[in-house]
Tab-separated table of C-alpha atoms in Angstrom:
chain	number	residue	atom	x	y	z
A	1	MET	CA	120.358	82.381	114.754
A	2	LYS	CA	122.398	79.409	113.600
A	3	PHE	CA	121.567	77.571	110.395
A	4	ASP	CA	121.885	73.842	109.750
A	5	ASP	CA	124.285	74.520	106.863
A	6	SER	CA	125.982	77.456	105.158
A	7	SER	CA	124.786	76.920	101.590
A	8	VAL	CA	122.695	79.695	100.034
A	9	ASP	CA	120.295	79.176	97.127
A	10	ALA	CA	119.530	82.431	95.321
A	11	SER	CA	117.105	80.895	92.835
A	12	GLY	CA	113.826	82.756	93.149
A	13	VAL	CA	115.686	85.890	94.269
A	14	ARG	CA	115.744	88.961	92.034
A	15	ASP	CA	118.425	91.567	92.734
A	16	ARG	CA	117.506	94.931	91.235
A	17	ARG	CA	119.948	97.058	93.163
A	18	GLY	CA	122.620	99.243	91.622
A	19	LYS	CA	126.292	98.360	91.623
A	20	GLY	CA	128.134	98.911	94.875
A	21	SER	CA	125.073	98.208	97.020
A	22	THR	CA	126.292	94.943	98.515
A	23	ALA	CA	128.360	96.258	101.399
A	24	ALA	CA	127.536	94.785	104.776
A	25	ILE	CA	125.363	97.056	106.916
A	26	GLY	CA	125.569	95.316	110.238
A	27	GLY	CA	122.712	93.975	112.271
A	28	GLY	CA	119.893	95.128	110.031
A	29	GLY	CA	116.437	95.483	111.521
A	30	VAL	CA	112.727	95.631	110.994
A	31	GLY	CA	110.895	98.617	109.596
A	32	ILE	CA	108.274	100.740	111.296
A	33	VAL	CA	106.178	100.493	108.143
A	34	GLY	CA	107.741	97.251	107.036
A	35	LEU	CA	104.409	95.506	107.404
A	36	LEU	CA	102.173	98.076	105.711
A	37	VAL	CA	101.210	95.698	102.921
A	38	TYR	CA	97.539	96.535	103.371
A	39	ALA	CA	98.089	100.278	103.061
A	40	LEU	CA	100.249	99.797	100.004
A	41	PHE	CA	97.709	97.778	98.103
A	42	SER	CA	94.838	100.027	99.128
A	43	VAL	CA	96.587	103.028	97.640
A	44	LEU	CA	97.772	101.250	94.515
A	45	GLY	CA	94.350	99.732	94.032
A	46	GLY	CA	92.432	102.926	94.730
A	47	GLY	CA	91.216	101.737	98.106
A	48	GLY	CA	92.087	104.902	99.985
A	49	SER	CA	94.058	103.686	102.987
A	50	GLY	CA	95.068	107.133	104.151
A	51	LEU	CA	98.739	106.522	103.352
A	52	ASP	CA	100.307	109.495	101.588
A	53	PRO	CA	100.575	108.442	97.898
A	54	SER	CA	103.780	110.510	97.592
A	55	LEU	CA	105.488	107.809	99.631
A	56	LEU	CA	104.889	105.315	96.859
A	57	PHE	CA	106.987	107.043	94.207
A	58	PRO	CA	110.410	108.734	94.196
A	59	ALA	CA	110.416	112.450	93.487
A	60	ASP	CA	112.177	112.026	90.141
A	61	GLY	CA	109.743	109.351	89.018
A	62	SER	CA	112.461	106.729	88.580
A	63	VAL	CA	111.955	103.078	89.429
A	64	GLN	CA	114.170	100.026	89.264
A	65	SER	CA	113.125	97.392	86.778
A	66	LYS	CA	116.496	96.523	85.266
A	67	ALA	CA	117.864	93.046	84.698
A	68	ASP	CA	118.323	90.916	87.787
A	69	THR	CA	121.787	89.927	89.040
A	70	SER	CA	120.876	86.949	91.188
A	71	GLY	CA	123.804	85.011	89.729
A	72	ASP	CA	126.238	87.436	91.357
A	73	LEU	CA	124.316	87.113	94.611
A	74	GLN	CA	124.516	83.329	94.430
A	75	THR	CA	128.296	83.441	94.072
A	76	ARG	CA	128.973	86.018	96.779
A	77	CYS	CA	126.594	84.525	99.330
A	78	ASN	CA	128.299	81.148	99.099
A	79	THR	CA	131.708	82.504	100.086
A	80	GLU	CA	132.976	81.827	103.580
A	81	GLY	CA	131.299	83.962	106.247
A	82	ALA	CA	128.926	85.677	103.793
A	83	ILE	CA	125.766	84.891	105.779
A	84	GLU	CA	127.196	86.601	108.854
A	85	LYS	CA	128.798	89.468	106.933
A	86	TYR	CA	126.073	90.550	104.521
A	87	ASP	CA	122.451	91.299	105.366
A	88	ASP	CA	121.267	90.319	101.890
A	89	CYS	CA	122.944	86.905	102.168
A	90	TYR	CA	121.429	86.433	105.619
A	91	LEU	CA	117.975	87.265	104.281
A	92	VAL	CA	118.365	84.924	101.311
A	93	LYS	CA	119.319	82.146	103.728
A	94	VAL	CA	116.257	82.898	105.868
A	95	TYR	CA	114.203	82.878	102.659
A	96	ASN	CA	115.605	79.410	101.888
A	97	GLU	CA	114.600	78.122	105.318
A	98	ILE	CA	111.148	79.708	105.107
A	99	ASN	CA	110.481	77.916	101.834
A	100	GLU	CA	111.861	74.605	103.098
A	101	VAL	CA	109.804	74.666	106.290
A	102	TRP	CA	106.525	75.650	104.626
A	103	THR	CA	107.046	73.133	101.805
A	104	ASP	CA	107.367	70.358	104.388
A	105	ASP	CA	104.464	71.610	106.513
A	106	PHE	CA	102.093	71.877	103.546
A	107	ALA	CA	103.152	68.428	102.332
A	108	ARG	CA	102.275	66.939	105.722
A	109	ARG	CA	98.787	68.334	105.252
A	110	GLY	CA	98.540	66.970	101.735
A	111	GLU	CA	98.914	70.380	100.101
A	112	ARG	CA	101.502	71.984	97.865
A	113	TYR	CA	103.416	75.101	98.828
A	114	GLU	CA	104.433	77.496	96.048
A	115	ARG	CA	107.327	79.667	97.130
A	116	PRO	CA	107.120	83.439	96.658
A	117	ALA	CA	109.834	85.354	94.835
A	118	LEU	CA	112.135	87.679	96.779
A	119	THR	CA	113.214	90.994	95.237
A	120	PHE	CA	115.889	93.337	96.565
A	121	PHE	CA	115.710	96.932	95.369
A	122	GLU	CA	116.826	100.450	96.239
A	123	THR	CA	114.670	103.582	96.549
A	124	ALA	CA	111.819	102.429	94.301
A	125	VAL	CA	110.716	99.479	92.235
A	126	SER	CA	108.240	98.522	89.548
A	127	THR	CA	106.376	95.396	90.645
A	128	GLY	CA	104.782	92.795	88.419
A	129	GLY	CA	101.354	93.057	89.989
A	130	CYS	CA	101.069	96.092	92.286
A	131	GLY	CA	102.426	98.981	90.250
A	132	ARG	CA	105.330	101.105	91.419
A	133	ALA	CA	106.429	101.410	95.033
A	134	SER	CA	108.932	103.437	97.001
A	135	SER	CA	111.132	101.933	99.694
A	136	GLN	CA	109.396	104.304	102.118
A	137	VAL	CA	106.476	101.904	102.394
A	138	GLY	CA	108.945	99.394	103.837
A	139	PRO	CA	109.238	95.697	102.975
A	140	PHE	CA	106.023	94.442	101.407
A	141	TYR	CA	104.389	91.484	99.715
A	142	CYS	CA	102.584	91.843	96.390
A	143	PRO	CA	99.914	89.171	95.805
A	144	GLY	CA	99.705	90.155	92.140
A	145	ASP	CA	103.129	88.687	91.376
A	146	GLU	CA	103.533	86.663	94.591
A	147	SER	CA	106.758	88.439	95.477
A	148	ILE	CA	108.315	89.941	98.609
A	149	TYR	CA	110.087	93.280	98.051
A	150	ILE	CA	112.797	94.608	100.372
A	151	ASP	CA	115.067	97.658	100.384
A	152	ILE	CA	117.651	96.520	102.936
A	153	GLY	CA	119.137	99.986	103.495
A	154	PHE	CA	115.748	101.478	104.283
A	155	LEU	CA	115.009	98.534	106.540
A	156	ALA	CA	118.125	99.304	108.575
A	157	GLU	CA	117.240	103.007	108.768
A	158	LEU	CA	113.796	102.226	110.109
A	159	GLN	CA	115.370	99.927	112.685
A	160	ARG	CA	117.496	102.792	113.927
A	161	GLN	CA	114.442	105.014	114.186
A	162	PHE	CA	112.197	102.584	116.031
A	163	GLY	CA	114.642	100.329	117.836
A	164	ALA	CA	113.530	96.947	116.478
A	165	ALA	CA	117.082	95.689	116.823
A	166	GLY	CA	118.760	92.405	116.039
A	167	ARG	CA	119.349	90.018	113.183
A	168	TYR	CA	116.458	87.777	114.196
A	169	ALA	CA	114.179	90.783	113.779
A	170	GLN	CA	115.042	90.552	110.078
A	171	ALA	CA	113.972	86.927	110.055
A	172	TYR	CA	110.680	87.937	111.674
A	173	ILE	CA	109.900	90.580	109.061
A	174	LEU	CA	110.650	88.244	106.176
A	175	ALA	CA	108.588	85.483	107.796
A	176	HIS	CA	105.720	87.966	108.243
A	177	GLU	CA	105.748	88.820	104.538
A	178	ALA	CA	105.861	85.106	103.719
A	179	GLY	CA	102.830	84.843	105.985
A	180	HIS	CA	100.989	87.144	103.585
A	181	HIS	CA	101.955	84.772	100.782
A	182	ILE	CA	100.374	81.894	102.698
A	183	GLN	CA	97.231	83.993	103.143
A	184	THR	CA	97.144	84.501	99.370
A	185	MET	CA	97.624	80.782	98.730
A	186	LEU	CA	94.865	79.826	101.178
A	187	GLY	CA	92.423	82.405	99.793
A	188	THR	CA	92.390	84.472	103.005
A	189	GLU	CA	93.484	87.628	101.219
A	190	ASP	CA	90.646	87.442	98.679
A	191	ARG	CA	88.046	86.697	101.357
A	192	MET	CA	89.269	89.585	103.474
A	193	ARG	CA	89.057	92.021	100.539
A	194	GLN	CA	85.549	90.849	99.726
A	195	GLU	CA	84.466	91.322	103.328
A	196	GLN	CA	85.973	94.812	103.378
A	197	ARG	CA	83.975	95.740	100.288
A	198	SER	CA	80.745	94.368	101.729
A	199	SER	CA	81.339	95.839	105.211
A	200	PRO	CA	83.247	99.118	104.742
A	201	LYS	CA	82.884	100.048	108.406
A	202	ARG	CA	84.910	96.959	109.331
A	203	LYS	CA	87.711	97.748	106.881
A	204	ASN	CA	90.345	98.592	109.485
A	205	GLU	CA	89.203	95.863	111.869
A	206	LEU	CA	89.639	93.253	109.142
A	207	SER	CA	93.003	94.693	108.154
A	208	VAL	CA	94.224	94.359	111.748
A	209	ALA	CA	93.130	90.709	111.856
A	210	PHE	CA	94.860	90.115	108.527
A	211	GLU	CA	98.167	91.580	109.721
A	212	LEU	CA	98.037	89.863	113.108
A	213	GLN	CA	97.537	86.542	111.355
A	214	ALA	CA	100.717	87.144	109.337
A	215	ASP	CA	102.496	87.857	112.635
A	216	CYS	CA	101.161	84.573	113.988
A	217	TYR	CA	102.293	82.709	110.867
A	218	ALA	CA	105.774	84.181	111.381
A	219	GLY	CA	105.732	82.719	114.875
A	220	VAL	CA	104.604	79.324	113.572
A	221	TRP	CA	107.505	79.311	111.106
A	222	SER	CA	109.895	80.193	113.930
A	223	ARG	CA	108.768	77.152	115.938
A	224	LEU	CA	108.676	74.728	113.004
A	225	ALA	CA	112.109	75.794	111.752
A	226	ASP	CA	113.586	75.476	115.225
A	227	ASP	CA	112.007	72.078	115.902
A	228	ALA	CA	113.040	70.679	112.503
A	229	GLY	CA	116.639	71.736	112.993
A	230	ASN	CA	116.697	74.176	110.070
A	231	VAL	CA	117.768	76.864	112.508
A	232	SER	CA	118.732	77.136	116.149
A	233	VAL	CA	117.044	80.068	117.873
A	234	SER	CA	118.010	81.318	121.315
A	235	GLU	CA	115.581	82.799	123.812
A	236	ASP	CA	117.271	86.160	123.337
A	237	GLU	CA	116.522	85.970	119.611
A	238	VAL	CA	112.889	85.083	120.288
A	239	ARG	CA	112.718	88.188	122.452
A	240	GLU	CA	114.230	90.185	119.563
A	241	ALA	CA	111.364	89.081	117.330
A	242	GLN	CA	108.788	89.814	120.033
A	243	ALA	CA	110.278	93.261	120.551
A	244	ALA	CA	110.303	93.884	116.797
A	245	ALA	CA	106.634	92.908	116.518
A	246	ALA	CA	105.790	95.296	119.343
A	247	ALA	CA	107.944	98.083	117.895
A	248	VAL	CA	105.807	98.241	114.752
A	249	GLY	CA	102.506	98.296	116.610
A	250	ASP	CA	100.171	101.025	115.392
A	251	ASP	CA	100.007	102.641	118.816
A	252	ARG	CA	103.781	102.974	119.087
A	253	ILE	CA	104.132	104.253	115.544
A	254	GLN	CA	101.386	106.827	116.074
A	255	GLN	CA	102.782	107.936	119.418
A	256	LYS	CA	106.233	108.439	117.963
A	257	SER	CA	105.151	110.101	114.733
A	258	THR	CA	102.175	112.226	115.884
A	259	GLY	CA	102.226	112.167	119.681
A	260	ARG	CA	98.735	110.705	119.913
A	261	VAL	CA	97.080	107.304	119.569
A	262	ASP	CA	93.907	106.685	117.542
A	263	PRO	CA	92.784	103.025	117.744
A	264	GLU	CA	90.023	103.616	115.181
A	265	SER	CA	92.647	104.242	112.495
A	266	TRP	CA	94.755	101.162	113.195
A	267	THR	CA	95.416	98.775	110.315
A	268	HIS	CA	98.039	96.479	111.870
A	269	GLY	CA	97.258	96.179	115.569
A	270	SER	CA	98.762	97.429	118.803
A	271	ALA	CA	102.211	96.575	120.100
A	272	ALA	CA	100.684	94.174	122.620
A	273	GLN	CA	98.541	92.457	119.968
A	274	ARG	CA	101.407	92.018	117.549
A	275	GLU	CA	103.721	90.587	120.153
A	276	ARG	CA	100.984	88.310	121.502
A	277	TRP	CA	100.080	86.835	118.116
A	278	PHE	CA	103.704	86.217	117.151
A	279	THR	CA	104.112	84.447	120.491
A	280	THR	CA	100.911	82.449	119.917
A	281	GLY	CA	102.327	81.145	116.657
A	282	ARG	CA	105.721	80.456	118.200
A	283	ASP	CA	104.200	78.545	121.126
A	284	SER	CA	101.798	76.495	118.998
A	285	GLY	CA	103.742	75.767	115.823
A	286	ASN	CA	100.358	75.332	114.131
A	287	LEU	CA	98.650	77.467	111.478
A	288	ASN	CA	95.268	76.548	112.955
A	289	ALA	CA	96.144	78.506	116.095
A	290	CYS	CA	96.225	81.724	114.051
A	291	ASP	CA	92.522	82.448	113.580
A	292	THR	CA	92.768	86.165	114.332
A	293	PHE	CA	89.448	86.730	112.536
A	294	ALA	CA	87.484	84.715	115.089
């Protein structure tokens, strides 16, 4: 993916990683549980998602909540070749383009877009609105503090395990989490939670629709960014994102981890559904095309 310029703006980015964690790690990737935002919040909020709570906290109980070093990130990511060399710089640049595109799209509709924060961490982190979380839940969005949290090393490890390869797969995962931010801004997240409480039997069904909509929003961003000239995306990169969406389908995750598939337990949707809704967003370039609840 080519960007319209090489400048990186790290404002809004919080770097809570330890020293020595900035080495380039290659192509990066998307996590198998990188989109388990629903499971995370259900556990932290007492909702009982079925996710093992031990995944949320490191064994020694430590979490990262130290001072941010976004100033260092700003300097390093604006050196020559940094976007191509470092995964964190690439993700910050994608974050910049996500915010620019959604700001413009909301303005066209007479609305105001408030950008989410982006936090890099290692192993575990203390959030401002969702308690503590381990990197083992994958990248996630916390509506309580309107922030996206990513452990880049764990993201790459999950890519190796599930084969969601390619740099553009990273853009997809970040755009998906930003999609959850849009759902929070538009009130979709609150309405979905209320419906889950009033119709417990539909809890998983509603969660699937919620996650598929974020996939669709990621596709919409992909189209809008490409059309506006913020980025230049090749067909091969679009296929990377489609493959990444499919790779984290509930059926594929279950088949790989347990050897069986149980559609009744799905919270994110099948591989085919995830790929289809990302493609729907990409083809339409319109948030209104993403009514997965209908």
